[in-house]
Short mmCIF file of C-alpha atoms (C1' of nucleotides) in Angstrom, two decimals:
data_model
loop_
_atom_site.label_atom_id
_atom_site.label_comp_id
_atom_site.label_asym_id
_atom_site.label_seq_id
_atom_site.Cartn_x
_atom_site.Cartn_y
_atom_site.Cartn_z
CA MET A 1 -14.39 41.25 25.05
CA ARG A 2 -18.12 40.17 25.73
CA MET A 3 -18.52 37.31 28.04
CA THR A 4 -20.67 34.96 25.97
CA LYS A 5 -21.88 31.60 27.07
CA GLN A 6 -19.42 30.13 24.66
CA ARG A 7 -16.47 31.83 26.05
CA LYS A 8 -17.55 30.86 29.50
CA ALA A 9 -17.94 27.12 28.34
CA ILE A 10 -14.33 27.05 26.96
CA ILE A 11 -12.92 28.56 30.11
CA ASP A 12 -14.65 26.31 32.29
CA LEU A 13 -13.69 23.10 30.30
CA PHE A 14 -10.17 24.07 30.89
CA GLY A 15 -10.95 24.42 34.70
CA GLN A 16 -12.61 21.09 34.81
CA ASN A 17 -9.70 19.22 32.97
CA ASP A 18 -6.88 20.32 35.07
CA ASN A 19 -5.75 22.91 32.31
CA GLN A 20 -4.87 20.02 30.05
CA ALA A 21 -3.65 21.26 26.68
CA LEU A 22 -6.70 20.73 24.07
CA ASN A 23 -6.69 21.27 20.25
CA ALA A 24 -9.77 22.90 18.53
CA ASP A 25 -11.39 19.58 17.74
CA MET A 26 -11.03 18.37 21.12
CA ILE A 27 -12.80 21.45 22.65
CA HIS A 28 -15.61 21.28 19.94
CA ASN A 29 -16.22 17.52 20.70
CA MET A 30 -16.02 17.83 24.40
CA LEU A 31 -18.60 20.81 24.28
CA GLY A 32 -20.77 19.37 21.63
CA ASN A 33 -21.85 20.93 18.47
CA GLU A 34 -25.13 22.37 19.78
CA GLU A 35 -22.98 24.19 22.35
CA MET A 36 -20.56 25.83 19.94
CA ASN A 37 -19.71 25.74 16.44
CA LEU A 38 -16.13 24.64 15.43
CA SER A 39 -15.31 27.96 13.75
CA THR A 40 -16.49 29.82 17.01
CA VAL A 41 -13.82 27.52 18.83
CA TYR A 42 -11.21 28.83 16.39
CA ARG A 43 -12.21 32.30 16.70
CA ASN A 44 -12.50 32.39 20.34
CA MET A 45 -9.10 30.50 20.91
CA ASP A 46 -7.59 33.30 18.53
CA LYS A 47 -9.00 35.95 20.60
CA LEU A 48 -8.11 34.58 24.00
CA THR A 49 -4.49 33.85 22.73
CA GLU A 50 -4.27 37.49 21.52
CA LEU A 51 -5.38 38.79 24.75
CA GLY A 52 -3.04 36.44 26.70
CA LEU A 53 -5.37 34.45 28.56
CA VAL A 54 -4.52 31.41 26.59
CA GLN A 55 -1.47 29.78 25.51
CA ARG A 56 -1.21 28.40 22.13
CA ILE A 57 1.28 25.42 21.46
CA ILE A 58 1.90 23.97 17.87
CA ILE A 59 2.54 20.20 17.89
CA ASN A 60 3.22 18.40 14.77
CA THR A 61 1.46 21.19 12.72
CA VAL A 62 -1.58 21.21 15.03
CA ALA A 63 -2.59 24.10 17.37
CA TYR A 64 -3.44 23.20 21.18
CA TYR A 65 -4.29 25.62 23.74
CA CYS A 66 -4.43 25.86 27.68
CA LEU A 67 -5.10 28.73 30.04
CA ALA A 68 -2.08 30.93 30.37
CA ASN A 69 -3.22 32.12 33.90
CA SER A 70 -1.16 29.50 35.61
CA THR A 71 2.72 29.62 34.88
CA HIS A 72 3.66 29.61 31.34
CA ARG A 73 4.48 26.17 30.20
CA HIS A 74 5.74 23.80 27.57
CA PHE A 75 4.90 20.23 26.68
CA MET A 76 6.81 17.03 26.05
CA LEU A 77 4.95 14.83 23.53
CA CYS A 78 5.09 11.02 23.68
CA THR A 79 5.15 10.17 20.03
CA ASN A 80 3.90 6.72 20.95
CA CYS A 81 0.84 7.32 23.22
CA LYS A 82 0.30 10.98 22.26
CA LYS A 83 0.29 12.09 25.84
CA LEU A 84 1.31 15.78 26.55
CA ILE A 85 3.46 16.00 29.67
CA PRO A 86 3.66 19.81 30.96
CA ILE A 87 7.16 21.06 31.84
CA HIS A 88 7.89 24.38 33.25
CA CYS A 89 9.55 27.06 31.07
CA PHE A 90 13.22 27.32 31.75
CA LEU A 91 13.85 29.58 28.55
CA LYS A 92 12.73 32.97 30.01
CA LYS A 93 16.06 33.87 31.59
CA MET A 94 17.81 33.24 28.25
CA LEU A 95 15.61 35.48 26.27
CA PRO A 96 17.20 38.89 26.88
CA ALA A 97 20.57 37.82 25.97
CA LEU A 98 19.07 36.62 22.50
CA GLU A 99 17.33 39.79 22.06
CA GLU A 100 20.40 41.89 22.42
CA GLU A 101 22.80 39.64 20.34
CA ASN A 102 20.28 39.79 17.27
CA ASP A 103 18.67 43.06 17.92
CA PHE A 104 15.32 41.33 17.96
CA SER A 105 12.23 42.17 20.06
CA ILE A 106 10.85 38.84 21.43
CA THR A 107 7.00 38.85 21.98
CA SER A 108 6.61 35.05 22.40
CA HIS A 109 8.27 31.64 22.09
CA ASP A 110 7.13 28.04 21.58
CA MET A 111 8.99 24.81 22.45
CA THR A 112 8.03 21.23 22.18
CA ILE A 113 10.06 18.12 23.10
CA LEU A 114 9.29 14.81 21.47
CA GLY A 115 10.08 11.43 22.68
CA LEU A 116 8.70 8.45 24.65
CA CYS A 117 7.11 8.84 28.08
CA HIS A 118 7.97 6.74 31.09
CA THR A 119 5.45 3.98 30.18
CA CYS A 120 6.09 3.78 26.27
CA LYS A 121 9.94 3.72 26.50
CA ASN A 122 9.69 0.36 28.48
CA ILE A 123 6.85 -1.17 26.34
CA ALA A 124 7.97 0.19 22.98
CA GLY A 125 11.56 -0.16 23.65
CA MET B 1 18.17 5.62 -0.09
CA ARG B 2 18.45 6.02 -3.82
CA MET B 3 19.75 9.13 -5.19
CA THR B 4 17.17 10.37 -7.50
CA LYS B 5 17.43 13.68 -9.55
CA GLN B 6 14.62 14.92 -7.35
CA ARG B 7 16.69 14.27 -4.17
CA LYS B 8 19.72 15.90 -5.54
CA ALA B 9 17.59 18.89 -6.61
CA ILE B 10 16.38 19.55 -3.20
CA ILE B 11 19.70 19.07 -1.44
CA ASP B 12 21.18 21.50 -4.02
CA LEU B 13 18.53 23.92 -3.55
CA PHE B 14 19.43 24.36 0.16
CA GLY B 15 22.98 24.80 -0.81
CA GLN B 16 22.26 27.52 -3.28
CA ASN B 17 20.16 29.33 -0.78
CA ASP B 18 22.53 29.45 2.20
CA ASN B 19 20.46 26.82 3.83
CA GLN B 20 17.63 29.04 4.32
CA ALA B 21 14.46 27.34 5.90
CA LEU B 22 11.95 26.56 3.24
CA ASN B 23 8.50 24.96 3.35
CA ALA B 24 6.93 22.34 0.94
CA ASP B 25 5.24 25.03 -1.21
CA MET B 26 8.43 27.19 -1.45
CA ILE B 27 10.59 24.18 -2.46
CA HIS B 28 7.97 23.05 -5.15
CA ASN B 29 7.79 26.62 -6.50
CA MET B 30 11.44 27.11 -6.62
CA LEU B 31 12.16 23.87 -8.44
CA GLY B 32 9.07 24.15 -10.73
CA ASN B 33 6.21 21.49 -10.99
CA GLU B 34 7.77 19.84 -13.94
CA GLU B 35 10.96 19.18 -11.96
CA MET B 36 9.10 17.63 -8.97
CA ASN B 37 5.61 17.04 -7.78
CA LEU B 38 4.46 18.49 -4.64
CA SER B 39 3.69 15.12 -2.91
CA THR B 40 7.28 14.15 -3.89
CA VAL B 41 8.60 17.01 -1.92
CA TYR B 42 6.58 16.00 1.14
CA ARG B 43 7.70 12.42 0.80
CA ASN B 44 11.38 13.29 0.44
CA MET B 45 11.31 15.77 3.21
CA ASP B 46 9.71 13.22 5.38
CA LYS B 47 12.38 10.57 4.38
CA LEU B 48 15.18 13.15 4.81
CA THR B 49 14.17 14.17 8.06
CA GLU B 50 13.88 10.67 9.30
CA LEU B 51 17.47 9.92 8.20
CA GLY B 52 18.57 13.05 10.14
CA LEU B 53 19.81 14.88 6.97
CA VAL B 54 17.10 17.60 7.44
CA GLN B 55 15.80 19.43 10.29
CA ARG B 56 12.01 20.03 10.44
CA ILE B 57 10.80 23.28 12.14
CA ILE B 58 7.19 23.96 12.87
CA ILE B 59 6.17 27.56 12.28
CA ASN B 60 2.54 28.63 12.87
CA THR B 61 1.35 25.11 12.04
CA VAL B 62 3.43 24.79 8.89
CA ALA B 63 6.51 22.75 8.40
CA TYR B 64 9.68 24.30 7.18
CA TYR B 65 12.94 22.41 6.50
CA CYS B 66 16.64 23.03 6.31
CA LEU B 67 19.66 20.89 6.01
CA ALA B 68 20.85 19.51 9.45
CA ASN B 69 24.35 18.70 8.32
CA SER B 70 25.42 22.01 9.74
CA THR B 71 24.89 22.66 13.43
CA HIS B 72 21.34 22.09 14.88
CA ARG B 73 19.50 25.27 14.71
CA HIS B 74 16.38 27.10 15.73
CA PHE B 75 14.86 30.23 14.38
CA MET B 76 13.37 33.49 15.24
CA LEU B 77 10.49 34.50 13.17
CA CYS B 78 9.78 38.13 12.63
CA THR B 79 5.96 38.37 12.61
CA ASN B 80 6.06 41.43 10.68
CA CYS B 81 8.34 40.70 7.87
CA LYS B 82 8.20 36.80 8.15
CA LYS B 83 11.93 36.62 7.92
CA LEU B 84 13.44 33.61 9.72
CA ILE B 85 16.66 34.36 11.58
CA PRO B 86 18.69 31.38 12.59
CA ILE B 87 19.94 31.03 16.14
CA HIS B 88 22.16 28.36 17.66
CA CYS B 89 20.63 25.84 19.98
CA PHE B 90 21.32 26.47 23.50
CA LEU B 91 18.83 23.75 24.84
CA LYS B 92 20.94 20.42 24.43
CA LYS B 93 22.75 20.89 27.62
CA MET B 94 19.38 21.11 29.37
CA LEU B 95 17.72 18.06 27.95
CA PRO B 96 19.37 15.41 30.22
CA ALA B 97 18.05 16.94 33.30
CA LEU B 98 14.52 17.18 31.81
CA GLU B 99 14.71 13.39 30.75
CA GLU B 100 15.75 12.44 34.23
CA GLU B 101 13.10 14.36 36.09
CA ASN B 102 10.32 13.06 33.91
CA ASP B 103 11.66 9.73 32.96
CA PHE B 104 11.15 10.55 29.41
CA SER B 105 13.39 9.60 26.43
CA ILE B 106 13.83 12.66 24.40
CA THR B 107 14.32 12.06 20.52
CA SER B 108 13.88 15.51 19.28
CA HIS B 109 12.78 19.10 20.11
CA ASP B 110 11.66 22.13 18.37
CA MET B 111 11.75 25.81 19.44
CA THR B 112 10.72 29.06 17.75
CA ILE B 113 10.86 32.43 19.06
CA LEU B 114 8.44 35.07 17.56
CA GLY B 115 8.86 38.86 17.53
CA LEU B 116 9.98 41.89 15.60
CA CYS B 117 13.51 41.88 13.79
CA HIS B 118 15.95 44.61 13.75
CA THR B 119 14.35 46.35 10.76
CA CYS B 120 10.68 45.93 11.85
CA LYS B 121 10.84 47.01 15.42
CA ASN B 122 11.88 50.27 14.28
CA ILE B 123 9.61 50.71 11.48
CA ALA B 124 6.63 49.14 13.03
CA GLY B 125 7.20 50.64 16.46
"C1'" DG C 1 -29.55 50.38 19.47
"C1'" DT C 2 -25.02 49.10 18.10
"C1'" DA C 3 -21.12 46.70 17.85
"C1'" DC C 4 -19.34 42.42 18.51
"C1'" DA C 5 -19.99 37.26 18.39
"C1'" DT C 6 -22.17 33.16 16.41
"C1'" DG C 7 -23.78 29.48 13.06
"C1'" DC C 8 -23.55 27.67 8.86
"C1'" DA C 9 -21.65 26.56 4.67
"C1'" DA C 10 -18.13 27.24 1.76
"C1'" DA C 11 -13.22 28.22 0.59
"C1'" DT C 12 -8.47 27.59 1.86
"C1'" DA C 13 -4.31 25.67 3.09
"C1'" DT C 14 -1.42 22.03 4.29
"C1'" DT C 15 -0.23 17.17 4.24
"C1'" DT C 16 -1.33 12.31 3.19
"C1'" DT C 17 -2.56 8.32 0.52
"C1'" DG C 18 -3.41 4.75 -3.48
"C1'" DC C 19 -2.05 3.18 -7.39
"C1'" DA C 20 0.01 2.61 -11.86
"C1'" DA C 21 4.15 3.92 -14.49
"C1'" DA C 22 9.17 5.03 -14.18
"C1'" DG C 23 13.79 4.76 -12.61
"C1'" DA C 24 18.08 3.44 -9.63
"C1'" DC C 25 20.84 -0.08 -8.42
"C1'" DG D 1 14.67 -7.74 -12.34
"C1'" DT D 2 13.45 -6.05 -8.28
"C1'" DC D 3 12.40 -2.88 -5.10
"C1'" DT D 4 12.18 1.95 -4.35
"C1'" DT D 5 10.48 6.40 -5.96
"C1'" DT D 6 7.63 9.30 -8.76
"C1'" DG D 7 3.49 11.74 -10.74
"C1'" DC D 8 -1.25 12.35 -10.58
"C1'" DA D 9 -5.59 12.48 -8.57
"C1'" DA D 10 -8.13 12.26 -4.63
"C1'" DA D 11 -8.79 12.18 0.20
"C1'" DA D 12 -7.87 13.69 4.73
"C1'" DT D 13 -6.83 17.26 7.96
"C1'" DA D 14 -6.80 21.71 9.97
"C1'" DT D 15 -7.95 26.33 9.69
"C1'" DT D 16 -10.14 30.67 7.76
"C1'" DT D 17 -13.71 33.33 5.75
"C1'" DG D 18 -18.32 35.71 4.05
"C1'" DC D 19 -22.60 36.71 5.48
"C1'" DA D 20 -27.05 36.75 7.64
"C1'" DT D 21 -28.71 36.22 12.34
"C1'" DG D 22 -28.40 36.54 17.23
"C1'" DT D 23 -26.67 38.56 21.61
"C1'" DA D 24 -24.07 41.33 25.15
"C1'" DC D 25 -23.70 45.58 26.89
#
DNA sequence: GTACATGCAAATATTTTGCAAAGAC
DNA sequence: GTCTTTGCAAAATATTTGCATGTAC
């Protein structure tokens, strides 16, 4: 894979934002359209995901991304304020049993929890 | 909720198909456009999901649905043949701890496992 | 120089919405 | 009769693709 200025910009962006999960539109807006076209964002996120450098999370039919170099994570989405709270993955240990029971070879998994965060559950009661 | 012929048709459809997970387009095609408009499918699936009668599963940015009256399920998607293999939910017992650790009130969760099924892992190596 | 990557515009796919007409209770 | 639901058409949202041009190696 060639290290273009666009790819560097994406990776830097996650570094600068504490590896917060971002969707294609957010990445495009944060970098600016002059820096990178939206279709380039999609193409790069696809490639980086394929290579395992990025983790792809689907939330409510939209794809979010974060660097995968840190530990594999999942997220809890607050349906009120839309904040994503990262949680560590507690599924890995259960996958081998699933593979065996179903004779299935697992390549990846995705989990998202929806609910109300600390702040919103008190306000929105 | 009023029991219209469209709603009955949707519920019957799942009954006739062993509660296989279906997306809006599949439901629309299986019933036929004369029977029900696509936007009606979406509106009904939304309503049925809200009422808890239907479980919504997001796979690769598209929403699938199945009846929730049976036990809450998740799916393993074979990325080769696109078949969905239902698995039972083993997450419920872990949610209370997550709620407490993060002071978060969980309303729902979604999990999907990707990989190769029995048949495809042997063929597609 | 070549193969891969990008920008742009257009297409595709999926889901949502407004509004008038039809149907359930 | 009233209020909900539907069909239709149009919009909104998200993602993908073709193709000519640009750039990393």
